[in-house]
Amino acid sequence: MNLRELSDRLGLSQTTVSRALNGYPEVSETTRKRVQDAATQFGYQPNQRAKSLATGRSMQIGHVIPFSTQHEMVNVVFSDFIAGAGEVYAEHGYDMLLSLVPDDREVEAYSELARKGSVDAVMVHGPTLDDPRIPLLSDLGIPFLVHGRSSAAQTPYHHLDVNNQRAFHRATEFLLDLGHRRIALVNGLEQMDFAARRRAGFIEALRKRDVLPDAGLMSSAEMTEFSGYDAAQQMLGRDAPPTAFIASSIVPAMGIRRALEERGLVMGKDVSIICFDDEISYLPNGRSEPIFTATRSSVRAAGRRCATHLISIITEAPDAPINEVWEAELVLGNSTGPAPAAH
Amino acid sequence: MNLRELSDRLGLSQTTVSRALNGYPEVSETTRKRVQDAATQFGYQPNQRAKSLATGRSMQIGHVIPFSTQHEMVNVVFSDFIAGAGEVYAEHGYDMLLSLVPDDREVEAYSELARKGSVDAVMVHGPTLDDPRIPLLSDLGIPFLVHGRSSAAQTPYHHLDVNNQRAFHRATEFLLDLGHRRIALVNGLEQMDFAARRRAGFIEALRKRDVLPDAGLMSSAEMTEFSGYDAAQQMLGRDAPPTAFIASSIVPAMGIRRALEERGLVMGKDVSIICFDDEISYLPNGRSEPIFTATRSSVRAAGRRCATHLISIITEAPDAPINEVWEAELVLGNSTGPAPAAH
DNA sequence: CTGGATGTCCAAAGCGCTTTGAGGCTGGGA
DNA sequence: TCCCAGCCTCAAAGCGCTTTGGACATCCAG
């Protein structure tokens, strides 16, 4: 059933039927009603391809996800983010176009998506310190929003980020207040902007208290359970092992906890752990009370908010860039306690 | 840059340029070369919307994901599956259209997607025992493939599934062979086809050895860490606690392990655990050797395979239904051992 | 009775591509 | 010299929708 068939059957022109269905005022309410009833009766649904060709809008928003054989691909955080974004898209009649590409072709993928015209906007995930996608997308002239930030970017761009630096600053201060001095940082990959900022916050807090950052107590890797475990194992084997860990996510924190358990160390007593908690739906940080003390910010809520912003960028084309920064909460769990007295 | 501009600039007709770019034989190689060079030089990319209107194919494949506030939404397994499928789509020039809808509107979402014509096919996730989407999609006449099975379906349909029944049969037999008699099943939601089949395999294996299934040792819930923990806590508190658990996934298995640890029970010695391992990329079951003894089948590989099949269904429209069933491996880890002697 | 509002509806021109059916060139055989 | 393959290229008709620029009644004030 297409528009012509429907209008023929109603004895109306295509124009009138189209207007009736799209809520234009030039059509009488009785006619509109008649058209709508017929549409539902025959299960008429305008062809999206034709519609988007005519309107010039695809009603689709692109998300490009790089994958490679070595990295974790669709990472944990990502799937909660798109859950949030997807809800908002659905509410506004948009669909999400997911494009998985080998990570060496990621940049091409964006320009292809933009030039093909299959999306009205794109969401940028996981920005690095100096992310090439930002100038690229600016040049292409396609609306985009960055989840995170790219500190070295020269031109303004829309983004929403968590105040990662402040979050890790606070976490570090909190541990210092508990008397910890040998604090380990189990960070994400530091070419990522968020990881670099977290490290900056960590170091800044140490410096303020005249604690020298120790390179042996800082690691940087993908945020997996094993990378957390490995880092903890290695650091706990040192002469002067850390009495506390700050982890980039709940996943490596679980690895750290496993390393503690293996050594018979009690979390929150012998060794403290703080992590960043993205409130991942299927890896919640406890129920009534948190397992890990954590700096917390919901990535799903961020997805919702980013989607809302992106849609408004498409429809309203604001000239002032959106630069929203969320503060993470610091929630107390059972994984932290005073530094054990030195032997 | 559109086709007309490009052809004007080349002094050729739109037809010739289109044919040259799409590899038709009616155009000389020298012309083709000239056209291709110009296309890359000007960054010409055919407008996907116009192309799909003209060809009647959208080069997009739809995935509908239901969400609700109570359930886990984009679940763990799902994100690895789409990673696999997305790779294959990319290789074949397809994009993935993700549609998140409230779960009470899931069925509508499919028919809307089909009638709108924004996808050439859809992938069906998480089929229930008698899934309404299968007759619906058959009626709509849109190509589709089911990841899993729907046992009560009346008509044939394309699907790829793991032999869940056999996998849990083997796992149960393995525990019986180790002398376990009080074996608990921590299953997924049993309206899901896969969970029902797993339960059937479990019960069948017990029956064969004349072990009476105990309703108190079977639970059914969403596959979260907490649901595993809760089930284990409750069962271990019984008069005759289980000596072994079979878990639906590595996630609840982690919850079970936590419950054991809390009670000072040693996994693989006091209590055994077997789980189904979907080889989720960021929750791997150990590295050199598995943590959990498990029935294993890669969900990412399944995603790849499903995508390959679905594309061939689109392009070749086979009349024989694809019914592929994979056998899960049984891999030995450290989580299982002989049943402890009765006191 | 006429003129302009007002309210309804319509024909036709795109949107940018693919594809059909035909036409122009070239060269070799009659 | 002429003609017909064989090779290249083209004009134009869709694909199914939106949207512009009217047209045709109907109605009321002048």
XYZ file of C-alpha atoms (C1' of nucleotides) in Angstrom:
746
model
C 0.000 0.000 0.000
C 1.537 3.281 -1.093
C 0.342 6.841 -1.118
C -1.157 6.701 -4.589
C -3.156 3.579 -3.885
C -4.434 5.044 -0.663
C -5.439 8.339 -2.232
C -7.076 6.571 -5.170
C -9.101 4.488 -2.817
C -10.188 7.574 -0.921
C -10.902 9.563 -4.057
C -8.482 12.248 -2.882
C -5.245 13.582 -4.276
C -1.901 12.451 -2.928
C -1.313 15.973 -1.708
C -4.364 15.992 0.474
C -3.662 12.588 1.912
C -0.066 13.500 2.651
C -1.140 16.734 4.302
C -3.829 15.026 6.277
C -1.378 12.500 7.681
C 1.318 15.015 8.419
C -0.959 17.324 10.339
C -1.034 20.285 7.996
C -3.830 22.788 8.677
C -5.057 23.050 5.071
C -7.165 19.977 5.414
C -10.519 19.761 7.176
C -10.822 17.706 10.298
C -13.433 15.427 8.784
C -11.191 14.652 5.827
C -8.229 14.118 8.113
C -10.170 11.680 10.204
C -11.304 9.798 7.133
C -7.735 9.586 5.843
C -6.285 8.471 9.149
C -8.884 5.762 9.538
C -8.188 4.434 6.070
C -4.446 4.525 6.746
C -4.703 2.422 9.867
C -7.229 0.137 8.232
C -4.950 -0.656 5.298
C -1.814 -0.563 7.410
C -0.402 2.247 5.329
C 3.016 3.413 6.380
C 4.818 6.009 4.256
C 7.923 4.627 2.619
C 10.801 5.955 4.637
C 13.221 5.929 1.730
C 10.957 8.042 -0.443
C 10.104 10.277 2.431
C 13.674 10.970 3.329
C 14.575 11.619 -0.286
C 11.806 14.165 -0.515
C 12.454 15.837 2.805
C 16.220 15.578 2.757
C 16.205 14.137 6.254
C 16.873 10.521 7.004
C 15.637 10.484 10.592
C 18.608 8.344 11.477
C 21.525 9.072 13.739
C 24.839 7.382 13.200
C 27.068 5.707 15.758
C 30.384 4.399 14.540
C 32.051 1.717 16.577
C 35.551 0.666 15.762
C 36.558 -2.905 16.302
C 39.757 -4.791 16.018
C 40.773 -8.273 16.909
C 42.908 -7.175 19.811
C 40.712 -4.640 21.561
C 37.483 -5.253 23.300
C 35.043 -4.008 20.682
C 31.608 -3.123 21.800
C 32.630 -2.302 25.290
C 30.595 -2.484 28.407
C 30.078 1.197 28.777
C 29.045 1.605 25.199
C 26.073 -0.697 25.328
C 24.526 1.144 28.233
C 25.122 4.447 26.516
C 23.264 3.415 23.397
C 20.471 2.012 25.503
C 19.944 5.490 26.893
C 20.357 7.227 23.559
C 18.151 4.735 21.785
C 15.248 5.414 24.102
C 15.351 9.100 23.330
C 15.706 8.492 19.619
C 12.651 6.297 19.686
C 10.661 8.963 21.476
C 11.492 11.433 18.716
C 11.014 9.136 15.758
C 14.689 8.630 15.054
C 16.471 5.360 14.482
C 20.021 4.511 15.365
C 22.390 3.471 12.633
C 25.223 1.397 13.981
C 28.267 1.054 11.826
C 30.980 -1.319 12.947
C 34.235 -0.708 11.184
C 37.821 -1.901 11.513
C 39.504 0.721 13.648
C 41.938 1.763 10.953
C 39.011 2.795 8.795
C 37.033 4.629 11.431
C 37.611 8.098 10.060
C 36.604 7.073 6.540
C 33.484 5.520 7.950
C 32.362 8.872 9.285
C 32.868 10.740 6.059
C 31.183 7.987 4.109
C 28.198 8.067 6.422
C 27.997 11.829 6.116
C 28.341 11.999 2.356
C 26.026 9.093 1.690
C 23.442 11.077 3.552
C 22.163 8.113 5.480
C 22.251 9.931 8.785
C 21.250 13.381 9.963
C 23.885 13.515 12.671
C 26.507 11.398 14.347
C 27.490 10.679 17.900
C 31.185 10.489 18.635
C 32.322 7.954 21.206
C 35.527 7.617 23.116
C 37.405 10.734 22.019
C 41.166 10.733 22.294
C 43.244 13.663 23.468
C 43.519 15.048 19.959
C 40.758 13.365 18.078
C 40.877 13.619 14.283
C 37.155 13.028 13.987
C 36.321 16.443 15.353
C 37.932 18.543 12.600
C 36.750 15.987 10.056
C 33.130 16.194 11.057
C 33.321 19.971 11.299
C 34.592 20.074 7.733
C 31.910 17.725 6.533
C 29.380 20.039 8.059
C 27.317 17.275 9.621
C 25.875 17.861 13.084
C 27.684 15.869 15.747
C 28.073 15.634 19.464
C 30.970 14.181 21.395
C 30.418 12.025 24.431
C 33.484 13.062 26.330
C 35.968 15.700 25.294
C 39.033 16.154 23.187
C 41.318 18.484 25.065
C 43.514 19.434 22.128
C 40.669 20.396 19.816
C 41.228 23.801 18.231
C 37.672 24.719 17.389
C 34.529 24.615 19.523
C 32.277 21.563 19.251
C 29.272 20.191 21.073
C 30.023 17.805 23.861
C 28.892 16.341 27.124
C 31.419 14.983 29.550
C 31.869 13.918 33.126
C 34.305 15.948 35.159
C 36.799 13.124 35.228
C 39.625 15.171 36.606
C 37.619 16.363 39.550
C 36.188 12.908 40.176
C 39.625 11.337 40.501
C 40.902 14.301 42.421
C 38.216 13.761 44.996
C 38.738 10.012 45.085
C 42.436 10.513 45.684
C 41.842 13.120 48.360
C 39.430 10.778 50.053
C 42.077 8.058 50.253
C 44.696 10.532 51.422
C 42.334 11.615 54.172
C 42.111 7.996 55.258
C 45.868 8.020 55.668
C 46.825 6.224 52.490
C 50.089 7.328 50.900
C 50.919 4.521 48.505
C 47.949 4.820 46.184
C 47.879 2.973 42.878
C 46.143 4.177 39.750
C 44.766 1.452 37.476
C 43.792 3.634 34.576
C 42.248 3.180 31.138
C 44.278 3.715 27.999
C 45.810 7.132 28.381
C 45.449 8.222 24.791
C 41.793 8.461 25.722
C 40.887 11.896 26.899
C 38.945 10.712 29.915
C 41.867 8.608 31.140
C 44.340 11.443 30.753
C 42.090 13.744 32.745
C 41.640 11.209 35.472
C 45.345 10.798 35.762
C 45.757 14.548 35.935
C 43.253 14.703 38.785
C 45.004 11.895 40.599
C 48.444 13.464 40.325
C 47.198 16.905 41.221
C 45.658 15.607 44.433
C 48.854 13.810 45.394
C 50.971 16.891 44.688
C 48.752 19.064 46.844
C 49.598 16.816 49.769
C 53.242 16.556 48.849
C 53.001 12.910 47.945
C 55.301 12.031 45.083
C 53.557 10.161 42.276
C 55.244 6.814 41.774
C 55.374 5.610 38.170
C 55.419 2.023 39.404
C 52.003 2.587 40.926
C 50.375 3.739 37.716
C 49.182 1.439 35.007
C 47.236 2.070 31.868
C 45.393 -0.583 29.898
C 42.028 -1.546 28.521
C 39.430 -1.832 31.215
C 39.062 -5.560 31.595
C 38.880 -7.768 34.621
C 42.230 -9.279 33.743
C 44.027 -6.004 33.252
C 42.897 -5.002 36.739
C 44.015 -8.330 38.132
C 47.385 -8.156 36.389
C 48.118 -4.638 37.482
C 47.178 -5.428 41.074
C 49.220 -8.616 41.141
C 52.254 -6.840 39.861
C 51.939 -3.872 42.196
C 51.151 -5.946 45.265
C 54.306 -7.920 44.597
C 56.492 -4.854 45.027
C 58.587 -4.062 48.059
C 56.349 -1.225 49.033
C 52.916 -2.401 47.883
C 50.051 0.051 47.574
C 47.513 0.270 50.382
C 44.851 1.582 48.039
C 43.787 1.382 44.422
C 41.865 3.743 42.206
C 40.375 1.892 39.259
C 38.950 3.287 36.066
C 35.865 1.148 36.157
C 34.058 -1.482 38.088
C 35.374 -4.174 35.763
C 39.082 -3.811 36.545
C 38.065 -3.200 40.164
C 36.695 -6.715 40.188
C 40.043 -7.941 38.935
C 41.823 -6.056 41.683
C 39.504 -7.576 44.253
C 40.286 -11.031 42.922
C 44.010 -10.347 43.268
C 43.464 -9.258 46.875
C 41.480 -12.360 47.686
C 44.157 -14.588 46.239
C 46.675 -13.014 48.555
C 44.390 -13.294 51.518
C 44.040 -9.545 51.792
C 40.741 -8.130 52.977
C 39.264 -5.401 50.824
C 38.418 -2.257 52.783
C 40.732 -3.290 55.588
C 44.130 -4.341 54.318
C 43.709 -2.645 51.003
C 41.171 -0.076 49.831
C 39.637 0.212 46.380
C 37.816 3.103 44.774
C 36.556 2.894 41.224
C 34.606 4.873 38.730
C 31.107 3.477 38.537
C 29.263 4.074 35.271
C 26.167 2.425 36.703
C 26.193 -0.305 34.111
C 22.857 -2.022 34.252
C 24.004 -5.610 34.476
C 27.062 -4.935 36.593
C 25.552 -2.868 39.358
C 27.751 -1.789 42.208
C 25.778 -3.510 44.905
C 22.125 -3.163 45.739
C 21.148 -1.556 48.982
C 24.682 -0.466 49.676
C 27.583 -0.149 47.251
C 30.240 -2.855 47.116
C 32.886 -0.449 45.976
C 33.341 3.092 47.135
C 33.045 4.909 43.853
C 32.767 8.095 41.889
C 29.499 7.590 40.179
C 27.841 8.893 37.052
C 25.298 7.047 35.004
C 26.411 6.418 31.462
C 22.886 5.553 30.490
C 21.664 8.935 31.666
C 24.502 10.469 29.673
C 23.245 8.581 26.629
C 19.787 9.999 27.127
C 21.110 13.501 27.544
C 23.465 13.303 24.564
C 20.644 12.082 22.353
C 18.395 14.895 23.485
C 21.084 17.429 22.739
C 21.891 15.925 19.367
C 18.288 16.033 18.261
C 18.030 19.651 19.282
C 21.226 20.345 17.339
C 19.635 18.813 14.257
C 16.387 20.655 14.550
C 17.492 23.977 15.981
C 21.099 24.324 14.825
C 22.190 26.374 17.832
C 25.147 28.654 17.210
C 26.501 28.448 20.737
C 28.259 25.139 21.337
C 26.848 22.829 23.966
C 29.488 22.156 26.582
C 27.954 20.266 29.417
C 30.026 18.776 32.195
C 28.586 16.534 34.844
C 29.991 16.131 38.299
C 30.322 12.583 39.535
C 29.009 11.712 42.968
C 31.280 10.096 45.514
C 29.446 7.188 47.073
C 30.691 5.251 50.054
C 30.918 1.499 49.901
C 32.668 -1.233 51.829
C 35.844 -1.234 49.840
C 37.595 1.606 51.628
C 38.936 2.089 55.088
C 41.791 3.749 56.974
C 45.281 2.914 55.823
C 46.692 0.055 57.903
C 49.365 1.139 60.354
C 52.872 0.726 58.953
C 54.723 -2.298 60.355
C 28.467 16.771 -5.116
C 25.736 14.712 -6.726
C 25.549 12.558 -9.811
C 24.467 15.315 -12.132
C 27.237 17.654 -11.082
C 29.770 14.918 -11.481
C 28.547 13.876 -14.920
C 28.378 17.501 -16.062
C 31.914 18.037 -14.977
C 33.016 14.942 -16.867
C 30.965 15.767 -19.929
C 29.188 12.435 -19.628
C 25.622 11.427 -19.038
C 24.388 10.390 -15.603
C 23.756 6.919 -16.949
C 27.324 6.403 -18.000
C 28.706 7.689 -14.761
C 26.344 5.518 -12.755
C 27.226 2.454 -14.796
C 30.909 3.177 -14.601
C 30.766 3.362 -10.815
C 28.576 0.314 -10.406
C 30.765 -1.888 -12.551
C 28.478 -2.447 -15.501
C 30.179 -3.878 -18.595
C 28.695 -1.391 -21.062
C 31.325 1.184 -20.292
C 34.910 1.147 -21.520
C 37.689 0.694 -19.050
C 39.264 4.025 -19.865
C 35.997 5.851 -19.206
C 35.458 3.909 -16.030
C 38.882 4.845 -14.790
C 38.295 8.483 -15.588
C 34.971 8.438 -13.751
C 36.337 6.678 -10.703
C 39.225 9.091 -10.431
C 36.913 12.056 -10.611
C 34.630 10.494 -8.014
C 37.398 10.034 -5.490
C 38.826 13.439 -6.301
C 35.551 15.235 -5.609
C 34.632 12.904 -2.791
C 31.477 11.870 -4.574
C 29.363 9.371 -2.704
C 25.993 8.399 -4.147
C 23.136 9.539 -1.969
C 21.982 6.470 -0.136
C 18.414 7.665 0.192
C 18.022 8.214 -3.529
C 19.846 5.017 -4.313
C 17.661 2.922 -2.108
C 14.529 4.526 -3.463
C 15.612 3.673 -6.976
C 16.795 0.163 -6.235
C 14.150 -0.693 -3.691
C 16.817 -1.899 -1.290
C 17.858 -0.027 1.768
C 21.064 -1.931 2.520
C 20.116 -1.853 6.156
C 19.283 -4.678 8.499
C 17.069 -4.104 11.484
C 17.595 -5.216 15.056
C 14.842 -4.475 17.497
C 15.731 -4.379 21.150
C 13.020 -4.134 23.730
C 13.710 -2.234 26.890
C 11.810 -1.683 30.044
C 12.648 -0.070 33.295
C 12.696 -3.315 35.194
C 14.634 -5.639 32.922
C 18.247 -5.435 31.981
C 17.939 -3.837 28.572
C 20.784 -4.225 26.214
C 22.046 -7.366 27.778
C 25.562 -8.644 27.902
C 25.098 -11.335 25.337
C 23.430 -9.020 22.930
C 26.291 -6.599 22.575
C 28.717 -9.318 21.594
C 26.243 -10.710 19.133
C 25.862 -7.415 17.320
C 29.607 -6.964 17.312
C 29.863 -10.171 15.306
C 26.945 -9.373 13.065
C 28.097 -5.802 12.521
C 31.445 -6.931 11.204
C 29.816 -9.071 8.562
C 27.355 -6.353 7.620
C 30.220 -3.941 7.112
C 32.010 -6.422 4.870
C 28.943 -6.620 2.660
C 28.038 -2.951 2.587
C 25.122 -3.213 4.975
C 24.426 -1.066 7.970
C 22.710 -2.060 11.166
C 19.577 -0.243 12.203
C 19.019 -0.469 15.919
C 15.574 0.264 17.178
C 15.044 0.431 20.915
C 11.416 0.177 21.859
C 9.438 -0.243 25.061
C 8.858 -3.961 25.347
C 5.092 -3.688 25.098
C 5.495 -2.153 21.667
C 8.044 -4.575 20.309
C 5.745 -6.317 17.883
C 4.507 -3.041 16.408
C 8.066 -1.934 16.014
C 8.761 -4.829 13.694
C 5.778 -4.230 11.466
C 6.527 -0.540 11.333
C 10.113 -1.209 10.344
C 8.975 -3.621 7.658
C 6.271 -1.425 6.206
C 8.330 1.728 6.295
C 10.806 -0.129 4.163
C 13.799 1.137 6.060
C 15.346 -2.304 6.330
C 15.803 -5.211 3.965
C 15.632 -7.807 6.699
C 15.447 -8.159 10.436
C 17.240 -10.238 13.004
C 15.127 -11.662 15.800
C 16.688 -11.857 19.239
C 15.728 -13.815 22.296
C 12.782 -15.845 21.014
C 10.298 -17.154 23.529
C 8.709 -20.600 23.450
C 5.893 -19.371 21.276
C 7.120 -16.155 19.818
C 4.536 -13.907 18.143
C 7.170 -12.204 16.046
C 7.654 -15.249 13.856
C 4.144 -15.436 12.386
C 4.079 -11.650 12.225
C 7.246 -11.364 10.184
C 6.169 -14.248 7.978
C 2.947 -12.404 7.238
C 4.761 -9.174 6.537
C 6.884 -11.051 4.056
C 10.136 -9.498 5.187
C 13.215 -11.725 5.327
C 14.216 -12.570 8.870
C 16.382 -14.914 10.832
C 15.980 -15.981 14.423
C 18.935 -16.253 16.741
C 17.676 -19.118 18.808
C 14.488 -21.052 18.256
C 10.825 -20.902 19.037
C 9.716 -24.441 19.772
C 6.011 -23.868 19.330
C 6.263 -22.216 15.917
C 3.879 -23.750 13.427
C 5.594 -22.805 10.206
C 9.232 -23.182 9.156
C 11.540 -20.199 9.573
C 15.229 -19.512 9.308
C 17.181 -19.850 12.503
C 20.498 -20.595 14.083
C 20.658 -21.958 17.586
C 22.929 -23.634 20.051
C 21.904 -27.094 21.126
C 20.992 -25.887 24.581
C 19.274 -29.052 25.633
C 22.238 -31.205 24.799
C 24.650 -28.754 26.392
C 22.868 -28.868 29.731
C 22.330 -32.587 29.429
C 26.064 -33.069 29.129
C 26.828 -30.653 31.923
C 24.422 -32.482 34.205
C 25.821 -35.870 33.246
C 29.294 -34.610 33.932
C 28.317 -33.605 37.460
C 26.483 -36.887 38.007
C 29.617 -38.725 36.926
C 31.515 -36.819 39.591
C 29.104 -38.208 42.139
C 26.906 -35.171 42.598
C 23.264 -35.865 43.311
C 21.928 -32.599 44.660
C 22.474 -30.435 41.609
C 20.932 -26.990 41.391
C 19.816 -25.294 38.223
C 20.127 -21.501 38.166
C 18.339 -20.871 34.935
C 17.380 -17.865 32.809
C 13.763 -16.818 32.445
C 11.922 -19.913 31.370
C 9.566 -18.263 28.945
C 12.699 -17.958 26.832
C 13.104 -20.857 24.533
C 16.763 -21.393 25.314
C 16.081 -21.578 29.042
C 13.245 -24.061 28.613
C 15.464 -26.295 26.526
C 18.266 -26.122 29.007
C 15.939 -27.116 31.764
C 14.661 -30.002 29.670
C 18.221 -31.221 29.144
C 18.939 -30.924 32.836
C 15.864 -32.877 33.892
C 16.329 -35.491 31.232
C 19.862 -36.205 32.417
C 18.717 -36.510 36.024
C 15.883 -38.840 35.076
C 18.190 -41.110 33.160
C 20.130 -41.686 36.366
C 17.010 -41.965 38.457
C 17.663 -38.752 40.308
C 14.434 -36.969 41.163
C 14.432 -33.321 40.107
C 13.889 -31.135 43.153
C 11.825 -28.000 42.526
C 13.629 -26.287 45.391
C 16.856 -26.648 43.473
C 15.633 -24.919 40.368
C 15.405 -21.197 39.961
C 14.600 -19.040 37.015
C 15.435 -15.345 36.722
C 17.214 -12.784 34.635
C 20.866 -13.559 34.283
C 22.450 -11.077 36.628
C 25.153 -11.405 39.204
C 22.657 -10.766 41.954
C 20.121 -13.286 40.792
C 22.852 -15.911 40.857
C 23.907 -14.805 44.297
C 20.364 -14.794 45.629
C 19.515 -18.196 44.268
C 22.703 -19.689 45.660
C 22.222 -18.088 49.054
C 18.735 -19.422 49.324
C 19.595 -22.931 48.165
C 22.714 -23.216 50.287
C 20.620 -22.330 53.308
C 18.451 -25.416 52.880
C 18.685 -28.555 54.947
C 20.068 -30.511 52.062
C 22.117 -27.934 50.183
C 23.254 -28.614 46.633
C 26.782 -29.826 46.039
C 26.801 -28.445 42.524
C 25.300 -25.633 40.470
C 24.565 -25.297 36.792
C 24.272 -21.674 35.808
C 22.829 -20.143 32.688
C 25.702 -17.784 32.135
C 28.989 -16.665 33.494
C 27.345 -13.641 35.110
C 25.104 -15.505 37.581
C 27.971 -17.978 38.044
C 29.978 -15.105 39.445
C 27.141 -14.431 41.851
C 27.100 -18.051 42.911
C 30.826 -17.963 43.473
C 30.425 -14.905 45.670
C 27.798 -16.731 47.735
C 30.190 -19.651 48.187
C 33.013 -17.389 49.258
C 30.819 -15.691 51.811
C 30.076 -19.045 53.354
C 33.677 -20.089 53.305
C 33.007 -22.799 50.768
C 35.699 -23.591 48.239
C 34.587 -23.678 44.640
C 35.538 -26.897 42.879
C 35.978 -28.671 46.171
C 33.057 -28.137 48.503
C 30.728 -27.056 45.764
C 31.043 -27.347 41.997
C 29.849 -24.854 39.394
C 29.269 -25.314 35.688
C 27.968 -22.518 33.547
C 27.179 -21.715 29.989
C 29.954 -19.577 28.581
C 29.006 -17.345 25.671
C 32.603 -16.183 25.345
C 31.703 -12.603 26.048
C 34.660 -10.495 25.075
C 35.038 -8.474 28.235
C 34.023 -11.196 30.631
C 36.253 -14.008 29.471
C 36.207 -17.257 31.360
C 39.832 -17.214 32.319
C 42.851 -16.947 30.090
C 45.192 -19.902 29.819
C 42.775 -22.125 31.659
C 39.082 -21.615 32.301
C 37.908 -20.399 35.688
C 34.568 -22.138 35.349
C 33.976 -25.520 33.835
C 31.555 -24.593 31.091
C 29.575 -25.476 28.039
C 30.955 -23.040 25.570
C 29.755 -21.464 22.383
C 30.796 -18.088 21.097
C 27.918 -15.667 20.739
C 30.048 -13.400 18.640
C 30.695 -16.198 16.162
C 26.950 -16.810 16.154
C 26.449 -13.140 15.308
C 28.820 -13.452 12.392
C 27.123 -16.565 11.134
C 23.599 -15.202 11.534
C 24.553 -12.094 9.608
C 26.062 -14.148 6.806
C 22.940 -16.238 6.581
C 20.648 -13.245 6.664
C 22.475 -11.558 3.816
C 22.252 -14.697 1.753
C 18.537 -14.862 2.525
C 18.150 -11.324 1.212
C 20.138 -11.870 -1.926
C 19.287 -15.451 -2.773
C 15.877 -16.001 -1.182
C 16.429 -19.717 -0.532
C 13.260 -21.788 -0.393
C 14.613 -24.316 2.085
C 14.710 -22.882 5.584
C 18.063 -22.526 7.266
C 18.044 -24.534 10.468
C 21.499 -24.556 11.899
C 22.228 -25.919 15.344
C 25.608 -25.621 16.980
C 26.924 -28.000 19.577
C 28.508 -26.377 22.600
C 31.897 -27.602 23.759
C 32.368 -28.785 27.296
C 35.524 -27.214 28.655
C 37.105 -28.135 31.949
C 37.942 -25.461 34.447
C 38.715 -25.310 38.145
C 35.206 -24.960 39.347
C 34.264 -28.620 39.359
C 35.393 -31.607 41.329
C 34.090 -34.822 42.862
C 31.120 -34.531 45.155
C 32.266 -34.269 48.772
C 31.601 -37.431 50.800
C 28.361 -37.247 52.717
C 28.812 -36.601 56.444
C -24.518 41.164 -8.159
C -19.684 41.463 -7.450
C -15.274 41.095 -5.126
C -12.280 39.323 -2.134
C -11.626 36.142 1.932
C -11.662 31.599 3.464
C -11.578 26.868 3.310
C -10.505 22.610 0.591
C -8.456 20.362 -2.533
C -5.373 19.336 -6.680
C -1.644 18.877 -10.618
C 2.882 18.803 -11.206
C 7.618 19.589 -10.087
C 11.101 18.068 -7.711
C 14.458 14.908 -4.345
C 19.054 11.877 -6.681
C 19.524 7.779 -8.181
C 18.927 3.286 -11.458
C 17.555 1.254 -15.608
C 15.091 0.669 -20.008
C 14.978 1.248 -24.734
C 17.330 3.615 -28.343
C 20.693 6.091 -30.879
C 25.522 7.392 -32.596
C 30.264 5.803 -33.855
C 33.648 2.878 -35.512
C 35.573 -0.510 -38.498
C 35.554 -4.495 -41.527
C 33.255 -7.314 -45.100
C 30.463 -7.134 -49.427
C 30.914 2.995 -51.445
C 27.564 0.982 -48.462
C 25.827 -1.653 -44.604
C 25.650 -3.939 -40.432
C 27.679 -5.584 -36.244
C 29.595 -4.307 -32.004
C 30.751 -1.046 -28.796
C 29.627 3.183 -26.164
C 26.715 6.462 -24.688
C 22.328 8.850 -23.906
C 17.434 10.707 -22.856
C 13.816 9.810 -20.160
C 10.907 7.148 -17.204
C 10.409 5.645 -12.977
C 11.069 4.790 -7.373
C 7.169 7.119 -3.520
C 7.074 10.849 -1.181
C 6.723 16.318 -0.067
C 5.644 20.829 -1.392
C 4.814 24.766 -4.438
C 1.583 27.366 -6.744
C -2.632 27.463 -8.031
C -7.956 26.210 -8.783
C -12.526 25.778 -7.367
C -16.337 26.343 -4.324
C -18.555 28.750 -0.701
C -19.600 32.674 1.935
C -20.247 37.262 3.422
C -19.649 42.276 3.063
C -20.162 46.131 -0.025
